[in-house]
Coordinates of C-alpha atoms in Angstrom, one line a residue:
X241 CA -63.5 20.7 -35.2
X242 CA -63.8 16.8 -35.2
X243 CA -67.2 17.8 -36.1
X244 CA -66.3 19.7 -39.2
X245 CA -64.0 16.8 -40.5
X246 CA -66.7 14.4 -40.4
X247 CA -65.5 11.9 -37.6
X248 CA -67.9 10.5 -35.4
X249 CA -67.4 10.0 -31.7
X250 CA -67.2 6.2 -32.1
X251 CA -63.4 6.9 -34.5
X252 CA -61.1 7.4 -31.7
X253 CA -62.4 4.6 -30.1
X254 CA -61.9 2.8 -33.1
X255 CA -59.1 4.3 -34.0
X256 CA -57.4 3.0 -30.5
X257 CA -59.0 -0.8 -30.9
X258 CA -57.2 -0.5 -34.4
X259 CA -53.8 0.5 -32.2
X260 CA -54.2 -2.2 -29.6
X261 CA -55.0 -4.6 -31.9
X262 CA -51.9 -4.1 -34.4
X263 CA -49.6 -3.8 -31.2
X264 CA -50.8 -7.2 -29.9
X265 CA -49.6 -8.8 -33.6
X266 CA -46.5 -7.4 -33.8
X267 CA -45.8 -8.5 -30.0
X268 CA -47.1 -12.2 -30.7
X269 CA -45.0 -11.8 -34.1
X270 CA -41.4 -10.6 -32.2
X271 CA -42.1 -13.8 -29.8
X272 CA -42.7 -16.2 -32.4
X273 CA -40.0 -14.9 -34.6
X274 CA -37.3 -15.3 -31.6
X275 CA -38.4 -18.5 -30.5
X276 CA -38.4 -20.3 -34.2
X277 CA -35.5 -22.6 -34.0
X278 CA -34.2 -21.3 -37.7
X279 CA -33.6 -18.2 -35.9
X280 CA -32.3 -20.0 -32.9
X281 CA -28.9 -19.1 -31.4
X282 CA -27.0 -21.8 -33.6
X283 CA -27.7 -18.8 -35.8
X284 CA -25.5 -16.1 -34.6
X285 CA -22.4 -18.2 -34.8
X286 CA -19.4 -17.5 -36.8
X287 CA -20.0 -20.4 -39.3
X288 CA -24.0 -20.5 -39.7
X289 CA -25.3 -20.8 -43.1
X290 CA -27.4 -18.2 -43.1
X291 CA -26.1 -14.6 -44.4
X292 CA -25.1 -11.9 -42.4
X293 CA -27.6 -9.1 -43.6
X294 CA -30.3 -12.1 -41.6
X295 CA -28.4 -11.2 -38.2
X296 CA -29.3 -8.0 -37.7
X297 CA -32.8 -8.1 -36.6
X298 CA -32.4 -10.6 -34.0
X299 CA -29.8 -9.0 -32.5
X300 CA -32.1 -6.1 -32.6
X301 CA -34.7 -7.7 -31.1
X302 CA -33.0 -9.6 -28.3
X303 CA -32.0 -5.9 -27.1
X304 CA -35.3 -5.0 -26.7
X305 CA -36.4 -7.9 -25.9
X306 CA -33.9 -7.8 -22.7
X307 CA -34.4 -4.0 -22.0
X308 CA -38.3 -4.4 -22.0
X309 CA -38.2 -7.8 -19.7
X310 CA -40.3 -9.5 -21.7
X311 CA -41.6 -13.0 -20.9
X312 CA -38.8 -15.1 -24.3
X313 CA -37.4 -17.9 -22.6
X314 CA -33.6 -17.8 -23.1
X315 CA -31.4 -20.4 -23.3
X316 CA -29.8 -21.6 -20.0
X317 CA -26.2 -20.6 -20.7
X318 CA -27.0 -17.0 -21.2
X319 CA -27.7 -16.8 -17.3
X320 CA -24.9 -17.4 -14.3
X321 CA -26.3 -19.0 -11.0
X322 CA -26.7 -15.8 -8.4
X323 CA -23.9 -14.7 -6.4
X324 CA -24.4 -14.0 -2.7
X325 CA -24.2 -10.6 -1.9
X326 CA -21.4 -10.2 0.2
X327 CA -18.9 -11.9 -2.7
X328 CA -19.6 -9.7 -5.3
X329 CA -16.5 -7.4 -5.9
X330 CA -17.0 -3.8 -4.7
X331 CA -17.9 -1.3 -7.0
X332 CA -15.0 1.3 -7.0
X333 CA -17.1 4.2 -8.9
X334 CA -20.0 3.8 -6.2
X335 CA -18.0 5.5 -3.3
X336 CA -21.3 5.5 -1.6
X337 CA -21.5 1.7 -1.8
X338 CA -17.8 0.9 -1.0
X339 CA -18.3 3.2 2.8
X340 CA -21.1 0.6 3.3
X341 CA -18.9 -2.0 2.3
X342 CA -15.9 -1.3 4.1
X343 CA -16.2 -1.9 8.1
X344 CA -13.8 -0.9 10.9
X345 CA -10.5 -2.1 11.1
X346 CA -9.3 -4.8 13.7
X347 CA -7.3 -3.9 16.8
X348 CA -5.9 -6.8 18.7
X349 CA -4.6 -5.9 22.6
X350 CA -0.6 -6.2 23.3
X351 CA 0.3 -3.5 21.3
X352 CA -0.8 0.5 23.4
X353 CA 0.8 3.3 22.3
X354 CA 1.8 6.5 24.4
X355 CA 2.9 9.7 23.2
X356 CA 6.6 10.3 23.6
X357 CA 6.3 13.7 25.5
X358 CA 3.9 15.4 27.4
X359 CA 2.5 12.2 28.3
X360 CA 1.6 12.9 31.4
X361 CA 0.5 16.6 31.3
X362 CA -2.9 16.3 32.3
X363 CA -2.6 13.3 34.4
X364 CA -0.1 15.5 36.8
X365 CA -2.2 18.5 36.9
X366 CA -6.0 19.3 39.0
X367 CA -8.7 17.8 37.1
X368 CA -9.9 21.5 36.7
X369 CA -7.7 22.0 34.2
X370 CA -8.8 19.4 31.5
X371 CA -12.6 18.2 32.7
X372 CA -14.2 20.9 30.9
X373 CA -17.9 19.7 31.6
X374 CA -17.8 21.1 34.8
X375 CA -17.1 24.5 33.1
X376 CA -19.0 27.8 34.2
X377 CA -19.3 29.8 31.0
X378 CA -18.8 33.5 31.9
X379 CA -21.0 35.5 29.5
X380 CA -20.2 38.8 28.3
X381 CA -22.7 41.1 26.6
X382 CA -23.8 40.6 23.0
X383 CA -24.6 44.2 22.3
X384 CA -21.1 45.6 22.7
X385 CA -20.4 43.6 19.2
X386 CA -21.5 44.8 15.7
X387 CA -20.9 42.2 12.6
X388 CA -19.2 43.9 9.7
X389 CA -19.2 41.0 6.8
X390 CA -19.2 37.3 6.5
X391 CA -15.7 36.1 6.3
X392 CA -15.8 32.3 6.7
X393 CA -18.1 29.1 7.5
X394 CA -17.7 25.8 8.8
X395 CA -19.1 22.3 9.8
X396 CA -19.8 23.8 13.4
X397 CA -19.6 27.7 13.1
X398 CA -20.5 31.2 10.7
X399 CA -17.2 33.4 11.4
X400 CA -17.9 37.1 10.7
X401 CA -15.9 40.3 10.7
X402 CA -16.6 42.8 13.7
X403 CA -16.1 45.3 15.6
X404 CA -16.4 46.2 19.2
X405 CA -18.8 49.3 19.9
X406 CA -16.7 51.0 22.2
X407 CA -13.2 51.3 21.0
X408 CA -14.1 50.3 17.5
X409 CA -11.4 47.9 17.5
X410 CA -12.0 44.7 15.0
X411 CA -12.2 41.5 16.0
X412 CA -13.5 38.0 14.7
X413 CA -16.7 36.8 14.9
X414 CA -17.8 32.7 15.8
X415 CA -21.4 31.9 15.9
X416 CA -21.8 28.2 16.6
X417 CA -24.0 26.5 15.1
X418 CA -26.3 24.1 17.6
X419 CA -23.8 21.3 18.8
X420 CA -23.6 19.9 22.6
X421 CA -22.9 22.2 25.4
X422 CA -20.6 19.6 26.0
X423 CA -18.5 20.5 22.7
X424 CA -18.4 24.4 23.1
X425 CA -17.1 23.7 26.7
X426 CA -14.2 21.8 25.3
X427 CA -13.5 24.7 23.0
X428 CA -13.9 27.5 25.3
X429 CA -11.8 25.7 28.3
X430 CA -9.0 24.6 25.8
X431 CA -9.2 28.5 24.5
X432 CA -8.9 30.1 28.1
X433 CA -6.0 27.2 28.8
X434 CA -3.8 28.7 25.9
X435 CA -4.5 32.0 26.4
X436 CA -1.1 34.2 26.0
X437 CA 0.6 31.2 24.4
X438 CA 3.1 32.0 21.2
X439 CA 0.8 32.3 17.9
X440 CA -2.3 30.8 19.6
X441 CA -5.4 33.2 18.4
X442 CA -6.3 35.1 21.5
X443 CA -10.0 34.3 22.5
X444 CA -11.1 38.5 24.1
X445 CA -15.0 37.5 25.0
X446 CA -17.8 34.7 25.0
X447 CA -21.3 36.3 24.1
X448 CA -24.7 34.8 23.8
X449 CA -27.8 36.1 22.8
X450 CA -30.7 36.8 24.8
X451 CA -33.3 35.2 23.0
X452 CA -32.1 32.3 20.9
X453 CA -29.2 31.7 23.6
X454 CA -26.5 31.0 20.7
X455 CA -23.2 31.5 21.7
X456 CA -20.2 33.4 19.9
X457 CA -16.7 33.6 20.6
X458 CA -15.0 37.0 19.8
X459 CA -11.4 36.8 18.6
X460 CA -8.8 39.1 17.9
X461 CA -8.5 40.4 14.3
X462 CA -5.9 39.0 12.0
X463 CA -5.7 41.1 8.3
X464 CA -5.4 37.5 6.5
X465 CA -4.2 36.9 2.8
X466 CA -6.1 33.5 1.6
X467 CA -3.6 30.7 1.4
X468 CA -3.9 29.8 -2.1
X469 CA -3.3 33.2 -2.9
X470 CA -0.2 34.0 -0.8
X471 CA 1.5 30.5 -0.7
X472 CA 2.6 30.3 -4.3
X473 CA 3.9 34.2 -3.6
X474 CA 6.4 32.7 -0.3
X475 CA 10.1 32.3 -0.8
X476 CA 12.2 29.3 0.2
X477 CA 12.5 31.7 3.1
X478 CA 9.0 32.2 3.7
X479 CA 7.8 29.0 4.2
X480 CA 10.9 28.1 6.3
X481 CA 9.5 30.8 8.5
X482 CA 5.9 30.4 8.9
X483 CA 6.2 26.6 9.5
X484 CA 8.6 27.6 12.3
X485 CA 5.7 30.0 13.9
X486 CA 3.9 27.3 13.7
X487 CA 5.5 24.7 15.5
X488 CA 5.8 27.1 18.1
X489 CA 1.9 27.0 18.4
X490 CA 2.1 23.0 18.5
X491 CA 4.7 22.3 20.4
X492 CA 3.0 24.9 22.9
X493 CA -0.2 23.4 22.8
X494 CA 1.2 19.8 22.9
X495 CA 3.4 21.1 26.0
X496 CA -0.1 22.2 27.6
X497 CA -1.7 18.7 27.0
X498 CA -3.5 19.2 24.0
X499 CA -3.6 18.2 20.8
X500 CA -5.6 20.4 18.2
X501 CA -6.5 17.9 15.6
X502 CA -7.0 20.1 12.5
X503 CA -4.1 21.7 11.6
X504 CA -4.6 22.7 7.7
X505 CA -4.0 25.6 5.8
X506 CA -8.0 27.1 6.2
X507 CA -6.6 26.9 10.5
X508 CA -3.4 29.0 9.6
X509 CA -4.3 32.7 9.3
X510 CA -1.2 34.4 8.5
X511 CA -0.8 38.9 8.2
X512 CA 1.9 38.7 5.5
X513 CA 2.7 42.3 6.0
X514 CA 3.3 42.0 9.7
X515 CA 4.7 38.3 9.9
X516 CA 2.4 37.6 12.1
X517 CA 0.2 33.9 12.1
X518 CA -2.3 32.6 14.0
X519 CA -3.7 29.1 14.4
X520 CA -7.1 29.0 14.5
X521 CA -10.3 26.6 15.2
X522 CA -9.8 24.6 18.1
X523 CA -13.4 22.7 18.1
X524 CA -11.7 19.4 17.1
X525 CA -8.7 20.1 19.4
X526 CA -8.8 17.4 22.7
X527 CA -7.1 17.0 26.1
X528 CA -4.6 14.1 25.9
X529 CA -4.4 11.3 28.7
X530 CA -2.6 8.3 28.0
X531 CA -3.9 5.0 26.5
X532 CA -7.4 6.8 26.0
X533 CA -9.3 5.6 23.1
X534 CA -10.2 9.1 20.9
X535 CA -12.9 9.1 18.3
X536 CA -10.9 9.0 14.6
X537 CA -13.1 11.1 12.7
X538 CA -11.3 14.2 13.3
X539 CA -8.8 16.5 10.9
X540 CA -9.8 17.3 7.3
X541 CA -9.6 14.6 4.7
X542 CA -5.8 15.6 3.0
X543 CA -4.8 16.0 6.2
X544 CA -5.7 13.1 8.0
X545 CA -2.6 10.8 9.7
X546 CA -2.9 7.4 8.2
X547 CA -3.7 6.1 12.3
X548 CA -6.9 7.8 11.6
X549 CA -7.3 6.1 8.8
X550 CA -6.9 2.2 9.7
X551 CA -9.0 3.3 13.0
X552 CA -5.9 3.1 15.8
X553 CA -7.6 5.3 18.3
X554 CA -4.8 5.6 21.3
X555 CA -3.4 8.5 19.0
X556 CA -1.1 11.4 20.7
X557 CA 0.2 15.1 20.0
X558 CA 2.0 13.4 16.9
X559 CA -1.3 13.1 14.4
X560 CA -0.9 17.3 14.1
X561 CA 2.9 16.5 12.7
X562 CA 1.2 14.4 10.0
X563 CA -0.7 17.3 9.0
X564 CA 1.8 19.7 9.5
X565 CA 3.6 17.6 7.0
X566 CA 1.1 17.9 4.3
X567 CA 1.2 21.4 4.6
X568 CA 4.8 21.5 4.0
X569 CA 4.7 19.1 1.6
X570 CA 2.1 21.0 -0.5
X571 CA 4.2 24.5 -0.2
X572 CA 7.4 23.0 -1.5
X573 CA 5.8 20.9 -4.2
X574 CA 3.4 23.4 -5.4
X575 CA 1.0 20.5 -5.1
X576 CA -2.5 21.4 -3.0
X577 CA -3.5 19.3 -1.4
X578 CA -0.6 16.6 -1.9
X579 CA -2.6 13.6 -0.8
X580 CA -5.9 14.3 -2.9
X581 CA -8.2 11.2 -1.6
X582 CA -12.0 11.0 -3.0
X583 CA -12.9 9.7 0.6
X584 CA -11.2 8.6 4.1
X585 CA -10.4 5.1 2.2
X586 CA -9.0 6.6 -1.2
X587 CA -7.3 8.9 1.2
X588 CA -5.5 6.2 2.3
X589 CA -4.7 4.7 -0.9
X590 CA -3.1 7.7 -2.1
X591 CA -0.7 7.8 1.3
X592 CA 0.4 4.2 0.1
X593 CA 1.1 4.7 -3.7
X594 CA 3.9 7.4 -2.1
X595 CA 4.8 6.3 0.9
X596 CA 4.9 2.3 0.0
X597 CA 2.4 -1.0 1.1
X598 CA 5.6 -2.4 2.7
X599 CA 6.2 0.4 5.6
X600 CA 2.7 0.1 6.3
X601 CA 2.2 -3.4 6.5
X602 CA 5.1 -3.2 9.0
X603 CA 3.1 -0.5 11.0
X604 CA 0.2 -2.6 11.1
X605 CA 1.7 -5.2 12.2
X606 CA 3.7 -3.5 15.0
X607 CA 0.4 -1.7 16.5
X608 CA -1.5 -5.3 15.6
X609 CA -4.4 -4.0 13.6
X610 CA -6.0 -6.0 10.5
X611 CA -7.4 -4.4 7.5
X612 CA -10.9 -4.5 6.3
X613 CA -10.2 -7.1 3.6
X614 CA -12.0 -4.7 1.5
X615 CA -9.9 -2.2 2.1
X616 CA -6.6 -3.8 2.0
X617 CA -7.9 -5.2 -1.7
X618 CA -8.9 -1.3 -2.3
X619 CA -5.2 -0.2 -0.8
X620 CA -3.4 -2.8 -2.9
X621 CA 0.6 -2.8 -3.2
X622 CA 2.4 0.0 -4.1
X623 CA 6.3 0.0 -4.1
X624 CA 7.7 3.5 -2.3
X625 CA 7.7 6.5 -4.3
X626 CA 10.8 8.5 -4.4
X627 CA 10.8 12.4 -3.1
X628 CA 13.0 13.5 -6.0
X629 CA 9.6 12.2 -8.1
X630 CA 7.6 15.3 -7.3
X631 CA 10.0 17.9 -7.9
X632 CA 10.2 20.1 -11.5
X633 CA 10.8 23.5 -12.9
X634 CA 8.0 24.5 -11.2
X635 CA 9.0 24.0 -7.1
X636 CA 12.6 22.9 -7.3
X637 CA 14.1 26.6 -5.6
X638 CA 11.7 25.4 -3.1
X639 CA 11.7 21.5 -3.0
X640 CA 15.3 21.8 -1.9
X641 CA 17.4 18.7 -0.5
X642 CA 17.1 20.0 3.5
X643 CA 13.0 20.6 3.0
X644 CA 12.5 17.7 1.4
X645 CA 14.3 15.9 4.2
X646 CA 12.2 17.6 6.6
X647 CA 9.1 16.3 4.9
X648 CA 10.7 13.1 5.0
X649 CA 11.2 13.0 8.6
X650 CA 6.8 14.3 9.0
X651 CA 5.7 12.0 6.9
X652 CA 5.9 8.3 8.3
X653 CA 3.0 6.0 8.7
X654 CA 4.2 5.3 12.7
X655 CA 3.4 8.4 14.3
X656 CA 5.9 7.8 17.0
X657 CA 8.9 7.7 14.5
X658 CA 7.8 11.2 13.1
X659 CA 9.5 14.3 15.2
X660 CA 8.1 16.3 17.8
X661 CA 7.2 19.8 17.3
X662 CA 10.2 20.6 19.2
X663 CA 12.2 18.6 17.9
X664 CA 11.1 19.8 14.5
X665 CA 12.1 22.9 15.9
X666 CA 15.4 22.2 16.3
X667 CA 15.7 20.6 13.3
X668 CA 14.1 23.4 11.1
X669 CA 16.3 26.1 13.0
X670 CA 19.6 24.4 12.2
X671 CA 18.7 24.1 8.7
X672 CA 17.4 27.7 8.3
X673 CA 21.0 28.2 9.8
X674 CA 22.5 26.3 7.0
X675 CA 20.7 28.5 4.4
X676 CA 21.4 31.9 6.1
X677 CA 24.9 30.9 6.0
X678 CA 24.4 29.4 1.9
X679 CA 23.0 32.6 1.2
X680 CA 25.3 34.9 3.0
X681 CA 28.4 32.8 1.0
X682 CA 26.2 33.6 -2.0
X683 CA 25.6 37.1 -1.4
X684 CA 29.7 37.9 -0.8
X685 CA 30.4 35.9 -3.7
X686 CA 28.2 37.6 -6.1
X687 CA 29.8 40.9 -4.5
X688 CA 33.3 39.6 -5.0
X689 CA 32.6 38.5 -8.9
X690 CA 31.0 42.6 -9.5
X691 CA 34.7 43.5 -8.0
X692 CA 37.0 41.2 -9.9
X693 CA 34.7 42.5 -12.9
X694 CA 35.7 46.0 -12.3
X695 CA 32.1 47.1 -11.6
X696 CA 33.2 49.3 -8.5
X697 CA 36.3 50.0 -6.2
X698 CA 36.5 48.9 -3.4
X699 CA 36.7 52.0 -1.8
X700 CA 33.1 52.4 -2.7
X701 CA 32.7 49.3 -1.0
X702 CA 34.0 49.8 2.2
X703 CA 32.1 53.2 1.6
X704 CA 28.7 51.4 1.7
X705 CA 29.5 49.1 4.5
X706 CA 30.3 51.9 6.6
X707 CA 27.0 53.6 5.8

């Protein structure tokens, strides 16, 4: 075709010398054009002779000039002197950058803590109880399961729906993932511990198969409605319930020395229809023994107690009140999850902008642990937010004065100010007392209005009370 058109082979050849040659000019012309001292930087200010239709191409030019690097001298006050690395301020929109930035916080000795009950649980009891690495896993036979459907996944497990081949009875399927044999020891021993235990899921067998040697646990079956479709379906009534259920788990498990470490809404299957809940997933859960050190990453971000956060690692039973908390705290408020943190550091900053920078310098200061300077800069100060702040249209038959009390009470940076699962019992009991009794008043008086209104005699009253 080039051929055709009469070009010879030599005209791209020329054709690119032509190219390179014209680029070359304008490039020497751009350099002498921003380095001429009548288009110097005297130009560009306010009161320079020169007219303002004569900025525009330098301006123009000094932006490509600086996106393509090339070799113009600038003047000296353009640049700053470089900054070492570790003074620059963090960038907040780089969370990757700010984890690197941010190291551990400081603990200084004087100040242990010790959990105010069940201290001593384990330290009283054989060490076959709690030293789970000495466990002898008895296997029972793979085959006598079939998997149904997928139902669930995690970090550390695939959780299926099955059945077992005999009796055709469902049950819950857990296939862990590869972790240490150390891990799904602590699991199955804390499992077979709380066997039988009020609202604890019930572990029925331990299977592994043949070939690949990965291990499931087989649960019983609980016919669960997804929380974020049945919580904003609960009554006042409802929630006041199921958050008593579950502190009967807790303070069951606490009462058995151990702490489960993940309590979240995903770890609360509850039958609606039956009443019934179960708390689920205890792979994070530990044995407690006083002033032992724990590892802090544990418990799902919105969930996290704020002594995971600023690293205090002598935590007790008392971190799965925190949690408990924020599940309350999210039913009443209609607000899921209620501390929404981008990370485990904006976590924390979103604890203080309700909770207040004064209460928890003070609990800082009492358990003698420094802040990151990074991260108290990142924290900041934040004056305490009031409860009545979170409450509208929306929540307030739920958000009422004796909940919101309750998450008051669940909610305090110093986990040994916040109640124990019994004694959140108590508390929780005598208040669903108050409302039984607000209600009951309630019901008698609407009855007693539909009277006084003439609506029906009271013979037909006594009538119906008597049926």
């Amino acid at each position: 075709k080039k051929q055709k058109k009469g070009l010879t082979p030599e005209a791209p050849t020329l054709a690119a010398t032509f190219i390179l040659f014209f680029s070359q000019l304008s490039r020497r012309f751009i350099s002498i054009f921003l380095t001429t001292p009548l288009f110097s930087d005297s130009l560009s200010l306010p009161h320079s002779p020169a007219s303002s239709h004569s900025f525009w191409p330098i301006i123009v030019f000094r932006r490509i000039d600086s996106f393509a690097a090339t070799s113009v001298s600038r003047p000296k006050q353009y640049h700053r002197s470089p900054q070492p690395l570790n003074q620059l301020p963090l960038p907040l929109s780089q969370p990757g950058t700010l984890a690197q930035k941010i190291g551990k916080s400081i603990r200084r000795p004087g100040a242990a803590s010790k959990a105010r009950v069940y201290a001593d649980v384990n330290v009283v009891r054989p060490k076959e109880y709690w030293d789970y690495e000495t466990l002898t896993v008895q296997w029972g036979e793979q085959d006598d399961y079939e998997v149904v459907r997928k139902v669930g996944r995690g970090k550390y497990s695939e959780v299926f729906e099955g059945f077992h081949c005999t009796d055709n009875e469902k049950c819950v399927i857990k296939i862990l993932k590869p972790v240490k044999k150390k891990k799904i020891k602590r699991e199955i021993k804390i499992l077979q511990n709380l066997c039988g235990g009020p609202n604890i899921v019930k572990l029925l067998d331990i299977v592994r198969d043949q070939q690949s040697k990965t291990p499931s646990l087989i649960f019983e079956h609980v016919n669960n409605t997804d929380f974020k479709v049945l919580y904003p379906t609960l009554s006042d009534y409802d929630i006041r319930y199921y958050i008593y259920e579950l502190l009967k788990a807790l303070d069951y498990c606490h009462s058995q020395g151990i702490m489960h470490r993940d309590v979240k809404p995903h770890n609360v299957m509850i039958d609606h229809e039956q009443r019934k809940l179960r708390l689920i997933d205890w792979g994070l859960a530990e044995f407690y023994h006083p002033a032992k050190e724990y590892n802090v990453r544990v418990a799902s971000r919105y969930f996290k107690g704020p002594e995971l956060l600023v690293d205090l690692q002598d935590y007790d039973y008392s971190l799965d009140l925190w949690s408990l908390g924020c599940m309350f705290a999210g039913m009443i408020f209609r607000k899921d999850p209620f501390f929404y943190g981008h990370d485990n550091y904006d976590q924390l900053v979103k604890i203080a902008k309700v909770l207040g920078t004064d209460e928890l310098n003070a609990y800082l200061s009492k358990y003698h642990i420094e802040l990151d300077p990074n991260l108290a800069a990142l924290v900041g100060r934040h004056s305490r937010k009031p409860w009545a702040r979170f409450i509208n249209v929306d929540n307030q038959h739920l958000a009422v004065s004796e909940a919101v009390d309750f998450v008051d009470k669940l909610l305090r940076y110093d986990h040994q100010e916040r109640p124990t699962a019994k004694e959140a019992m108590k508390c929780r009991k005598r208040q669903n007392s108050n409302a039984l009794r607000l209600e009951t008043n309630e019901a008698f008086l609407s009855i007693e209005n539909f009277i006084n209104c003439g609506g029906i005699l009271h013979w037909e009253i006594l009538a119906i009370i008597l049926l």
